[in-house]
Short mmCIF file of C-alpha atoms in Angstrom, two decimals:
data_model
loop_
_atom_site.label_atom_id
_atom_site.label_comp_id
_atom_site.label_asym_id
_atom_site.label_seq_id
_atom_site.Cartn_x
_atom_site.Cartn_y
_atom_site.Cartn_z
CA MET A 28 -3.88 -5.38 -6.84
CA LEU A 29 -6.34 -7.06 -4.49
CA LEU A 30 -6.61 -10.80 -5.10
CA PHE A 31 -9.32 -13.21 -3.96
CA GLY A 32 -9.26 -16.97 -3.97
CA LEU A 33 -11.18 -19.94 -2.71
CA VAL A 34 -8.83 -22.07 -0.68
CA HIS A 35 -11.42 -24.84 -0.68
CA SER A 36 -15.12 -24.87 -1.40
CA THR A 37 -17.82 -27.45 -1.93
CA LEU A 38 -20.82 -26.16 -3.81
CA SER A 39 -24.25 -27.70 -4.14
CA LYS A 40 -27.37 -26.55 -5.91
CA ALA A 41 -29.69 -24.68 -3.54
CA ASN A 42 -32.66 -24.79 -5.94
CA THR A 43 -33.40 -25.15 -9.62
CA LYS A 44 -32.51 -21.58 -10.56
CA GLU A 45 -29.46 -21.31 -12.79
CA ASN A 46 -26.22 -20.37 -11.01
CA SER A 47 -27.86 -20.42 -7.60
CA TYR A 48 -25.59 -22.22 -5.16
CA ARG A 49 -25.34 -22.94 -1.45
CA TYR A 50 -21.92 -23.17 0.15
CA THR A 51 -21.68 -26.29 2.32
CA HIS A 52 -18.01 -25.67 3.11
CA TYR A 53 -16.24 -22.47 2.29
CA GLN A 54 -12.84 -20.98 2.94
CA MET A 55 -11.79 -17.63 1.55
CA GLU A 56 -8.45 -15.93 1.05
CA ALA A 57 -7.78 -12.30 0.16
CA SER A 58 -4.41 -10.62 -0.25
CA ALA A 59 -3.36 -7.03 -0.87
CA PRO A 60 0.00 -5.53 -1.89
CA GLY A 61 2.18 -2.97 -0.20
CA LYS A 62 3.22 0.29 -1.85
CA VAL A 63 6.05 2.68 -2.57
CA LEU A 64 5.21 6.31 -3.32
CA ILE A 65 7.85 7.51 -5.79
CA LEU A 66 6.24 10.85 -6.59
CA GLY A 67 3.77 13.12 -4.83
CA GLY A 68 4.99 12.96 -1.25
CA TYR A 69 3.07 15.42 0.98
CA LEU A 70 1.32 17.09 -1.98
CA ILE A 71 -0.84 14.00 -2.46
CA VAL A 72 -2.70 14.89 0.74
CA GLN A 73 -4.44 17.64 -1.24
CA ALA A 74 -6.57 17.01 -4.32
CA PRO A 75 -6.03 17.33 -7.24
CA ASN A 76 -2.26 16.88 -6.76
CA VAL A 77 -1.02 13.68 -8.34
CA GLY A 78 1.25 10.92 -7.07
CA ILE A 79 2.69 7.72 -8.50
CA SER A 80 2.28 4.77 -6.17
CA ILE A 81 4.00 1.51 -7.03
CA GLY A 82 2.35 -1.71 -5.92
CA VAL A 83 4.97 -4.23 -4.82
CA SER A 84 5.05 -8.00 -4.65
CA ALA A 85 5.03 -7.99 -0.82
CA ARG A 86 1.48 -8.84 0.26
CA PHE A 87 -0.69 -9.15 3.35
CA THR A 88 -2.90 -12.24 3.22
CA THR A 89 -6.01 -12.95 5.29
CA ARG A 90 -7.65 -16.34 5.02
CA VAL A 91 -10.46 -18.23 6.69
CA VAL A 92 -9.02 -21.22 8.53
CA THR A 93 -12.15 -22.62 10.15
CA SER A 94 -15.81 -21.73 10.47
CA THR A 95 -18.45 -23.26 12.73
CA PRO A 96 -22.19 -22.50 13.08
CA SER A 97 -23.17 -19.83 15.58
CA ALA A 98 -26.39 -18.31 16.87
CA GLU A 99 -27.92 -16.14 14.16
CA GLY A 100 -26.86 -12.52 14.45
CA THR A 101 -23.66 -13.27 16.34
CA THR A 102 -20.12 -14.11 15.29
CA GLU A 103 -17.00 -14.74 17.26
CA LEU A 104 -14.16 -13.64 15.03
CA THR A 105 -10.75 -15.03 15.99
CA VAL A 106 -7.69 -13.63 14.23
CA LEU A 107 -4.44 -15.58 14.49
CA SER A 108 -1.16 -13.78 13.84
CA PRO A 109 1.54 -16.48 14.01
CA GLN A 110 4.32 -14.07 13.04
CA PHE A 111 3.60 -11.87 16.06
CA GLY A 112 2.59 -14.82 18.24
CA LYS A 113 -0.72 -13.13 19.09
CA THR A 114 -4.41 -14.02 18.99
CA PHE A 115 -7.24 -11.49 18.76
CA VAL A 116 -10.87 -12.34 19.53
CA PHE A 117 -13.78 -10.10 18.58
CA GLU A 118 -17.42 -10.64 19.52
CA CYS A 119 -19.71 -9.34 16.79
CA HIS A 120 -23.46 -8.72 16.98
CA ALA A 121 -25.79 -7.56 14.24
CA ASP A 122 -29.44 -6.63 14.27
CA GLU A 123 -31.66 -5.03 11.67
CA THR A 124 -29.96 -1.65 11.82
CA GLU A 125 -26.45 -1.84 13.23
CA VAL A 126 -23.32 -3.90 13.87
CA ARG A 127 -21.49 -3.93 17.22
CA VAL A 128 -18.02 -5.35 17.83
CA THR A 129 -16.29 -5.87 21.19
CA GLN A 130 -12.72 -7.07 21.53
CA LYS A 131 -12.51 -9.93 24.03
CA GLU A 132 -8.86 -11.02 23.77
CA GLY A 133 -5.54 -9.74 22.50
CA PRO A 134 -3.73 -6.39 22.62
CA PRO A 135 -5.43 -3.29 21.16
CA SER A 136 -5.17 -3.16 17.37
CA PRO A 137 -7.28 -0.34 15.89
CA PHE A 138 -6.64 -1.31 12.26
CA LEU A 139 -7.69 -4.90 12.88
CA TYR A 140 -10.65 -3.89 15.02
CA TYR A 141 -12.11 -1.48 12.48
CA ALA A 142 -11.42 -3.81 9.58
CA ALA A 143 -13.61 -6.32 11.42
CA LEU A 144 -16.31 -3.79 12.33
CA TYR A 145 -16.67 -2.27 8.87
CA GLY A 146 -16.05 -5.52 7.01
CA ILE A 147 -18.97 -7.15 8.78
CA ALA A 148 -21.15 -4.04 8.41
CA ALA A 149 -20.38 -4.06 4.67
CA ALA A 150 -21.48 -7.69 4.47
CA ARG A 151 -24.69 -6.83 6.31
CA SER A 152 -25.33 -4.04 3.81
CA ALA A 153 -25.28 -6.74 1.11
CA GLY A 154 -27.89 -8.76 2.98
CA ALA A 155 -25.54 -11.20 4.72
CA THR A 156 -26.44 -12.80 8.04
CA LEU A 157 -24.03 -13.62 10.84
CA SER A 158 -24.37 -17.35 11.41
CA HIS A 159 -20.79 -18.62 11.80
CA ASN A 160 -17.90 -18.25 14.18
CA VAL A 161 -14.82 -17.70 12.06
CA SER A 162 -11.08 -18.10 12.59
CA LEU A 163 -8.85 -16.02 10.35
CA GLU A 164 -5.11 -16.32 9.81
CA LEU A 165 -3.19 -13.15 9.07
CA LEU A 166 0.11 -13.48 7.20
CA ALA A 167 2.53 -10.77 6.10
CA ASP A 168 5.29 -11.27 3.56
CA ASN A 169 8.72 -10.82 5.12
CA ASP A 170 9.37 -7.58 3.24
CA PHE A 171 6.97 -5.58 5.42
CA TYR A 172 9.39 -5.87 8.34
CA SER A 173 13.12 -5.59 8.74
CA GLN A 174 14.67 -9.07 8.85
CA ARG A 175 17.98 -7.85 10.27
CA ASN A 176 17.23 -9.25 13.74
CA TYR A 177 16.33 -12.66 12.35
CA LEU A 178 19.49 -12.90 10.27
CA GLU A 179 21.67 -11.81 13.16
CA SER A 180 19.96 -14.34 15.47
CA LYS A 181 21.05 -17.04 13.02
CA ASN A 182 24.57 -15.59 12.70
CA MET A 183 23.90 -14.92 9.02
CA PRO A 184 25.37 -11.89 7.22
CA VAL A 185 22.81 -9.20 6.44
CA ASN A 186 22.84 -9.25 2.64
CA THR A 187 20.50 -9.66 -0.28
CA ALA A 188 21.46 -13.27 -0.96
CA ASN A 189 20.47 -14.39 2.54
CA LEU A 190 17.27 -12.36 2.49
CA ARG A 191 16.17 -14.10 -0.70
CA GLN A 192 16.61 -17.51 0.93
CA LEU A 193 14.46 -16.81 3.99
CA PRO A 194 11.31 -18.92 4.43
CA LYS A 195 8.01 -17.09 3.90
CA HIS A 196 6.09 -15.50 6.76
CA LEU A 197 8.86 -15.65 9.33
CA PRO A 198 8.08 -15.01 13.01
CA LEU A 199 9.38 -11.60 14.03
CA VAL A 200 12.43 -11.45 16.27
CA GLY A 201 12.94 -8.74 18.89
CA ASP A 202 12.11 -5.08 18.36
CA VAL A 203 11.22 -5.16 14.68
CA SER A 204 10.94 -2.09 12.46
CA LYS A 205 8.49 -1.69 9.62
CA THR A 206 9.95 -1.09 6.18
CA GLY A 207 7.45 1.56 5.10
CA LEU A 208 5.54 -0.51 2.55
CA GLY A 209 2.08 0.38 3.88
CA SER A 210 1.49 -2.61 6.14
CA SER A 211 -1.54 -1.14 7.92
CA ALA A 212 -3.31 -0.34 4.65
CA ALA A 213 -2.52 -3.73 3.11
CA MET A 214 -3.64 -5.54 6.26
CA THR A 215 -6.85 -3.51 6.59
CA THR A 216 -7.74 -4.09 2.95
CA SER A 217 -7.10 -7.83 3.04
CA VAL A 218 -9.10 -8.30 6.26
CA VAL A 219 -12.05 -6.24 5.00
CA ALA A 220 -12.05 -8.12 1.69
CA CYS A 221 -11.85 -11.56 3.30
CA ILE A 222 -14.57 -10.89 5.88
CA TYR A 223 -16.88 -9.35 3.31
CA ALA A 224 -16.38 -12.13 0.75
CA PHE A 225 -16.90 -14.84 3.36
CA PHE A 226 -20.14 -13.51 4.81
CA ALA A 227 -21.64 -11.91 1.69
CA ARG A 228 -20.72 -14.92 -0.50
CA GLN A 229 -21.12 -13.02 -3.72
CA HIS A 230 -19.03 -11.36 -6.42
CA THR A 231 -16.95 -8.69 -4.71
CA ASP A 232 -16.62 -5.33 -6.44
CA LYS A 233 -13.13 -3.97 -5.88
CA GLU A 234 -14.30 -0.37 -5.73
CA PHE A 235 -16.74 -1.29 -2.97
CA ILE A 236 -13.91 -2.94 -1.01
CA HIS A 237 -11.75 0.13 -1.64
CA ARG A 238 -14.35 2.42 -0.10
CA ILE A 239 -14.99 0.23 2.93
CA ALA A 240 -11.25 -0.13 3.52
CA GLN A 241 -10.75 3.65 3.26
CA VAL A 242 -13.42 4.12 5.94
CA ALA A 243 -11.92 1.49 8.23
CA HIS A 244 -8.38 2.81 7.78
CA SER A 245 -9.44 6.43 8.37
CA VAL A 246 -11.40 5.62 11.54
CA ALA A 247 -8.47 3.54 12.85
CA GLN A 248 -6.12 6.49 12.26
CA GLY A 249 -8.58 8.98 13.69
CA LYS A 250 -8.14 11.14 10.60
CA ILE A 251 -8.50 11.07 6.84
CA GLY A 252 -5.17 10.69 5.09
CA SER A 253 -4.35 10.77 1.41
CA GLY A 254 -5.66 7.23 0.89
CA PHE A 255 -3.09 6.28 -1.74
CA ASP A 256 -1.87 3.29 0.29
CA VAL A 257 -5.35 1.76 0.54
CA PHE A 258 -6.04 2.56 -3.10
CA THR A 259 -2.81 0.83 -4.14
CA ALA A 260 -3.68 -2.16 -1.94
CA VAL A 261 -6.83 -2.58 -4.04
CA TYR A 262 -5.77 -1.51 -7.54
CA GLY A 263 -1.98 -1.88 -7.63
CA THR A 264 0.40 0.57 -9.32
CA CYS A 265 -1.41 3.77 -10.23
CA ALA A 266 -1.34 7.50 -10.86
CA TYR A 267 -3.36 8.62 -7.86
CA ARG A 268 -5.30 11.73 -6.93
CA ARG A 269 -6.91 11.87 -3.49
CA PHE A 270 -10.41 10.58 -2.98
CA PRO A 271 -12.98 13.16 -1.76
CA ALA A 272 -12.44 13.34 1.99
CA GLU A 273 -15.97 14.57 2.62
CA LYS A 274 -17.25 11.12 1.64
CA VAL A 275 -15.67 9.62 4.77
CA GLU A 276 -16.00 12.56 7.16
CA THR A 277 -19.51 11.49 8.19
CA MET A 278 -18.08 8.27 9.66
CA LEU A 279 -15.60 10.18 11.84
CA LYS A 280 -18.13 12.54 13.39
CA GLY A 281 -19.62 11.91 16.80
CA VAL A 282 -18.29 9.21 19.10
CA GLU A 283 -14.53 8.82 19.29
CA ALA A 284 -13.34 5.23 18.73
CA PRO A 285 -16.82 3.93 17.78
CA GLN A 286 -17.74 0.35 18.71
CA ARG A 287 -20.82 0.18 16.54
CA VAL A 288 -21.88 1.35 13.11
CA ALA A 289 -25.30 1.91 11.55
CA VAL A 290 -25.47 -0.14 8.37
CA ALA A 291 -27.56 2.52 6.62
CA GLN A 292 -24.98 5.20 7.46
CA LEU A 293 -22.14 3.11 6.04
CA THR A 294 -24.18 2.31 2.92
CA ALA A 295 -24.82 6.01 2.32
CA CYS A 296 -21.15 6.84 2.91
CA VAL A 297 -19.87 4.44 0.23
CA ASP A 298 -22.81 4.91 -2.18
CA MET A 299 -21.62 3.28 -5.39
CA ARG A 300 -23.76 5.63 -7.49
CA GLU A 301 -21.44 8.52 -6.57
CA ALA A 302 -17.98 8.92 -8.07
CA TRP A 303 -14.94 8.89 -5.79
CA VAL A 304 -11.65 8.73 -7.62
CA GLU A 305 -10.68 7.38 -11.03
CA ASN A 306 -8.39 4.36 -11.23
CA VAL A 307 -5.53 5.37 -13.54
CA PRO A 308 -3.25 2.31 -13.98
CA PHE A 309 0.45 2.97 -14.32
CA HIS A 310 3.71 1.06 -14.57
CA LEU A 311 7.37 1.89 -14.61
CA PRO A 312 8.97 2.22 -18.05
CA ARG A 313 10.88 -0.84 -19.22
CA GLY A 314 14.44 -0.81 -17.87
CA ILE A 315 13.70 1.57 -14.99
CA LYS A 316 13.79 -0.12 -11.60
CA LEU A 317 13.66 0.94 -7.99
CA VAL A 318 15.89 -0.08 -5.12
CA LEU A 319 15.21 0.40 -1.43
CA GLY A 320 17.44 0.39 1.59
CA ASP A 321 16.41 -1.06 4.93
CA VAL A 322 17.25 1.67 7.44
CA HIS A 323 16.22 -0.69 10.27
CA GLN A 324 15.38 1.59 13.22
CA GLY A 325 16.19 4.89 11.58
CA GLY A 326 12.75 5.58 10.12
CA SER A 327 10.65 8.69 10.71
CA SER A 328 7.09 9.39 11.84
CA THR A 329 5.08 10.13 8.71
CA PRO A 330 2.00 11.71 10.42
CA GLY A 331 4.13 14.21 12.37
CA MET A 332 6.13 15.18 9.30
CA VAL A 333 2.99 15.64 7.23
CA ALA A 334 1.42 17.86 9.89
CA LYS A 335 4.44 20.17 10.00
CA ILE A 336 4.72 20.44 6.23
CA MET A 337 0.99 21.08 5.80
CA ALA A 338 1.22 23.82 8.45
CA TRP A 339 4.07 25.40 6.48
CA GLN A 340 2.09 25.11 3.24
CA LYS A 341 -0.93 26.81 4.78
CA ALA A 342 1.20 29.66 6.09
CA ASN A 343 2.87 30.18 2.71
CA ALA A 344 -0.03 29.45 0.35
CA SER A 345 -0.32 33.07 -0.75
CA THR A 346 3.38 33.43 -1.59
CA PRO A 347 3.81 33.48 -5.37
CA ASP A 348 5.90 30.72 -6.94
CA ASN A 349 6.57 29.03 -3.61
CA LEU A 350 8.22 25.65 -3.15
CA TRP A 351 4.85 23.88 -2.94
CA SER A 352 3.81 25.23 -6.34
CA LYS A 353 7.19 24.46 -7.90
CA LEU A 354 7.08 20.90 -6.62
CA ARG A 355 3.52 20.38 -7.88
CA GLU A 356 4.38 21.66 -11.35
CA ASN A 357 7.55 19.57 -11.57
CA ASN A 358 5.70 16.44 -10.42
CA GLU A 359 3.29 16.85 -13.31
CA SER A 360 6.27 17.19 -15.66
CA TYR A 361 7.84 14.09 -14.12
CA ILE A 362 4.73 12.02 -14.82
CA GLU A 363 4.63 13.20 -18.42
CA ALA A 364 8.30 12.30 -18.78
CA LEU A 365 7.63 8.80 -17.45
CA ARG A 366 4.66 8.41 -19.78
CA ALA A 367 6.85 9.46 -22.70
CA LEU A 368 9.31 6.74 -21.70
CA ILE A 369 6.53 4.16 -21.47
CA LYS A 370 5.33 5.11 -24.94
CA GLN A 371 8.86 4.99 -26.32
CA ALA A 372 9.43 1.52 -24.83
CA GLU A 373 6.24 0.27 -26.46
CA GLU A 374 6.59 1.93 -29.87
CA GLN A 375 10.38 1.94 -30.27
CA PRO A 376 11.58 -0.98 -28.15
CA GLU A 377 14.97 -1.33 -29.85
CA ALA A 378 15.85 2.37 -29.56
CA HIS A 379 14.62 2.44 -25.96
CA THR A 380 16.61 -0.64 -24.98
CA ALA A 381 19.73 0.76 -26.64
CA ALA A 382 19.33 4.05 -24.76
CA VAL A 383 18.89 2.26 -21.44
CA GLU A 384 21.96 0.11 -22.15
CA ALA A 385 24.07 3.11 -23.15
CA LEU A 386 23.14 5.02 -19.99
CA SER A 387 23.51 2.07 -17.63
CA ALA A 388 27.10 2.90 -16.73
CA VAL A 389 26.35 6.56 -15.97
CA ARG A 390 26.96 7.33 -12.33
CA HIS A 391 24.45 10.18 -12.07
CA LEU A 392 21.77 10.20 -14.76
CA PRO A 393 20.61 13.82 -14.47
CA ASP A 394 24.10 14.96 -15.53
CA ALA A 395 24.35 12.60 -18.50
CA ALA A 396 24.89 13.89 -22.05
CA PRO A 397 22.35 11.99 -24.17
CA GLN A 398 23.48 10.98 -27.65
CA ASP A 399 20.07 10.56 -29.30
CA ALA A 400 16.36 11.27 -28.90
CA ALA A 401 15.68 8.03 -27.02
CA ALA A 402 18.39 8.73 -24.48
CA ARG A 403 17.17 12.32 -24.08
CA LEU A 404 13.81 11.03 -22.81
CA VAL A 405 15.53 8.88 -20.20
CA VAL A 406 17.69 11.75 -19.01
CA ALA A 407 14.73 14.15 -18.99
CA ALA A 408 12.84 11.83 -16.62
CA ALA A 409 15.91 11.58 -14.38
CA GLN A 410 16.23 15.36 -14.30
CA CYS A 411 12.57 15.74 -13.29
CA ALA A 412 13.08 13.22 -10.51
CA ALA A 413 16.20 14.98 -9.28
CA LEU A 414 14.45 18.36 -9.26
CA SER A 415 11.49 16.99 -7.31
CA ARG A 416 13.95 15.57 -4.81
CA THR A 417 15.63 18.97 -4.51
CA TYR A 418 12.32 20.74 -3.93
CA LEU A 419 11.29 18.17 -1.33
CA ARG A 420 14.56 18.58 0.52
CA GLU A 421 14.19 22.38 0.48
CA LEU A 422 10.58 22.06 1.59
CA GLY A 423 11.70 19.97 4.53
CA VAL A 424 14.30 22.54 5.54
CA ALA A 425 11.73 25.34 5.31
CA ALA A 426 9.21 23.41 7.42
CA GLY A 427 11.79 22.15 9.92
CA VAL A 428 11.30 18.52 8.88
CA LYS A 429 14.01 16.03 7.91
CA VAL A 430 12.48 14.91 4.62
CA GLU A 431 15.90 13.78 3.46
CA PRO A 432 18.24 13.44 6.45
CA GLU A 433 21.88 14.28 5.90
CA GLU A 434 22.76 10.68 6.75
CA LEU A 435 20.95 9.49 3.62
CA GLN A 436 22.00 12.16 1.14
CA GLY A 437 25.21 10.44 0.11
CA GLY A 438 23.49 7.13 -0.49
CA CYS A 439 20.70 8.78 -2.48
CA SER A 440 23.11 10.74 -4.64
CA THR A 441 25.64 7.99 -5.37
CA THR A 442 24.02 5.55 -7.78
CA ARG A 443 26.79 3.52 -9.31
CA PRO A 444 25.34 0.32 -10.83
CA ARG A 445 26.91 -2.87 -9.65
CA CYS A 446 24.91 -5.82 -10.93
CA ARG A 447 23.03 -6.89 -14.04
CA ALA A 448 21.83 -10.25 -12.85
CA CYS A 449 19.34 -9.51 -10.10
CA SER A 450 15.61 -9.32 -10.76
CA PRO A 451 13.57 -6.09 -10.73
CA SER A 452 12.94 -4.76 -7.27
CA ALA A 453 10.93 -2.07 -5.57
CA ALA A 454 12.17 -0.42 -2.47
CA ARG A 455 11.95 2.19 0.22
CA ALA A 456 13.33 5.40 -1.13
CA PRO A 457 12.77 9.13 -0.76
CA ALA A 458 9.42 10.34 -2.07
CA ALA A 459 11.10 11.37 -5.31
CA THR A 460 13.78 8.95 -6.42
CA THR A 461 16.18 9.34 -9.30
CA PRO A 462 15.52 6.35 -11.57
CA SER A 463 18.32 3.84 -11.78
CA LEU A 464 18.98 1.73 -14.84
CA ARG A 465 20.00 -1.19 -12.67
CA SER A 466 18.13 -3.04 -10.00
CA CYS A 467 21.09 -2.61 -7.62
CA TRP A 468 22.84 0.59 -6.53
CA GLU A 469 26.14 0.59 -4.71
CA THR A 470 26.13 3.26 -2.04
CA PRO A 471 28.13 4.16 1.06
CA THR A 472 25.40 2.39 3.06
CA ALA A 473 25.37 -0.74 0.92
CA THR A 474 25.81 -3.01 3.93
CA ARG A 475 22.39 -1.90 5.11
CA SER A 476 20.63 -2.25 1.81
CA ARG A 477 18.28 -5.04 0.94
CA ARG A 478 15.93 -6.23 -1.74
CA PHE A 479 12.25 -5.88 -1.01
CA GLY A 480 9.65 -7.10 -3.49
CA ARG A 481 9.31 -6.71 -7.22
CA ALA A 482 7.35 -3.74 -8.46
CA THR A 483 4.05 -4.93 -9.85
CA ARG A 484 2.44 -3.58 -12.98
CA GLY A 485 -0.96 -3.03 -11.45
#
């Protein structure tokens, strides 16, 4: 979930009122986790379909490095990205009604630009004044990007052991691929949170940050997505149903690529008196772990795939018992199976642990023959996962989209456990992944696999 922290602060009493303080020196840090969607791929774009999003230990961190006084109503916001070797400079102006931001230096970065614009506008809505020039440092945990190039540049074998030994926040080498952990959402959320907390200098409500970050992320994309990645960046692992898109639509109307925002319009958009979406915390059942493989430069374009599948869904919505409906119903069953496992692990820990241990050597869990009630729950969850995967693959074929490319099918299907010693991990997998009872899988593509971050419990 979203974390805040004071890197350093010196507080002094501003007056005699209790708990009233003035910040004489203040540095803020905010970090947000990445995500892995293990259930609900594509369907999650439509409410009230449900998805399970796992928050991982990989985080984007934004922190205030320096701040110096500026003319009131103006701020020069400098963002340093040492990993990319780039500097971004934004000139921000605020009056009684609106905030304007102009980028002065650095390559175009819509997510960074709109995080700055809406983060400052959010602070203004809380009564903050712009009176400091601020330098921010933006740091991404290594897991957001493939580290294959770095390892090869050091003549190091590409394996899990070497990845675990890498220093934090490594500079990126060559043409680097993202690993699909939601870097843009995590970055947007951390920047919005840091800017808001610095200028507003008050207790920060996470739901307020969630709404501002959803607006910034949507405007940067030029469309309203499912929002689960931003939601996970704020709340961590969750059972997610899409926020009401109409709440953000008002901010996307009118000027394309806006450079200013009316504070009153943003305040009305994120009105905290109106409900958006319930936070339903979730966590993986004890003994069930996820593993991801780094496919390096073999990833796909999510927006294009979603567009094709949604077009297919629209064209086939009236067909009874279609793949979309089957997948939705099975996803709900999958969640209930996982919740049954969570309950079993909490109420019958010994039976649950014994079942997990007994099934650990099974090559393909959905085909296992459970010996008792505890094991039956584990197998039932695996069968739900496998069926969702089947429906997703068939949906991709029907829509002409490679949801599960043939190159990955063998690796996804062969799940022979190979190690008991490694720590829990979360990883990039198909939208519906058969649970493994080990944190490592040995697959035909094992030489390209890697450990990402631990799954967090929200």
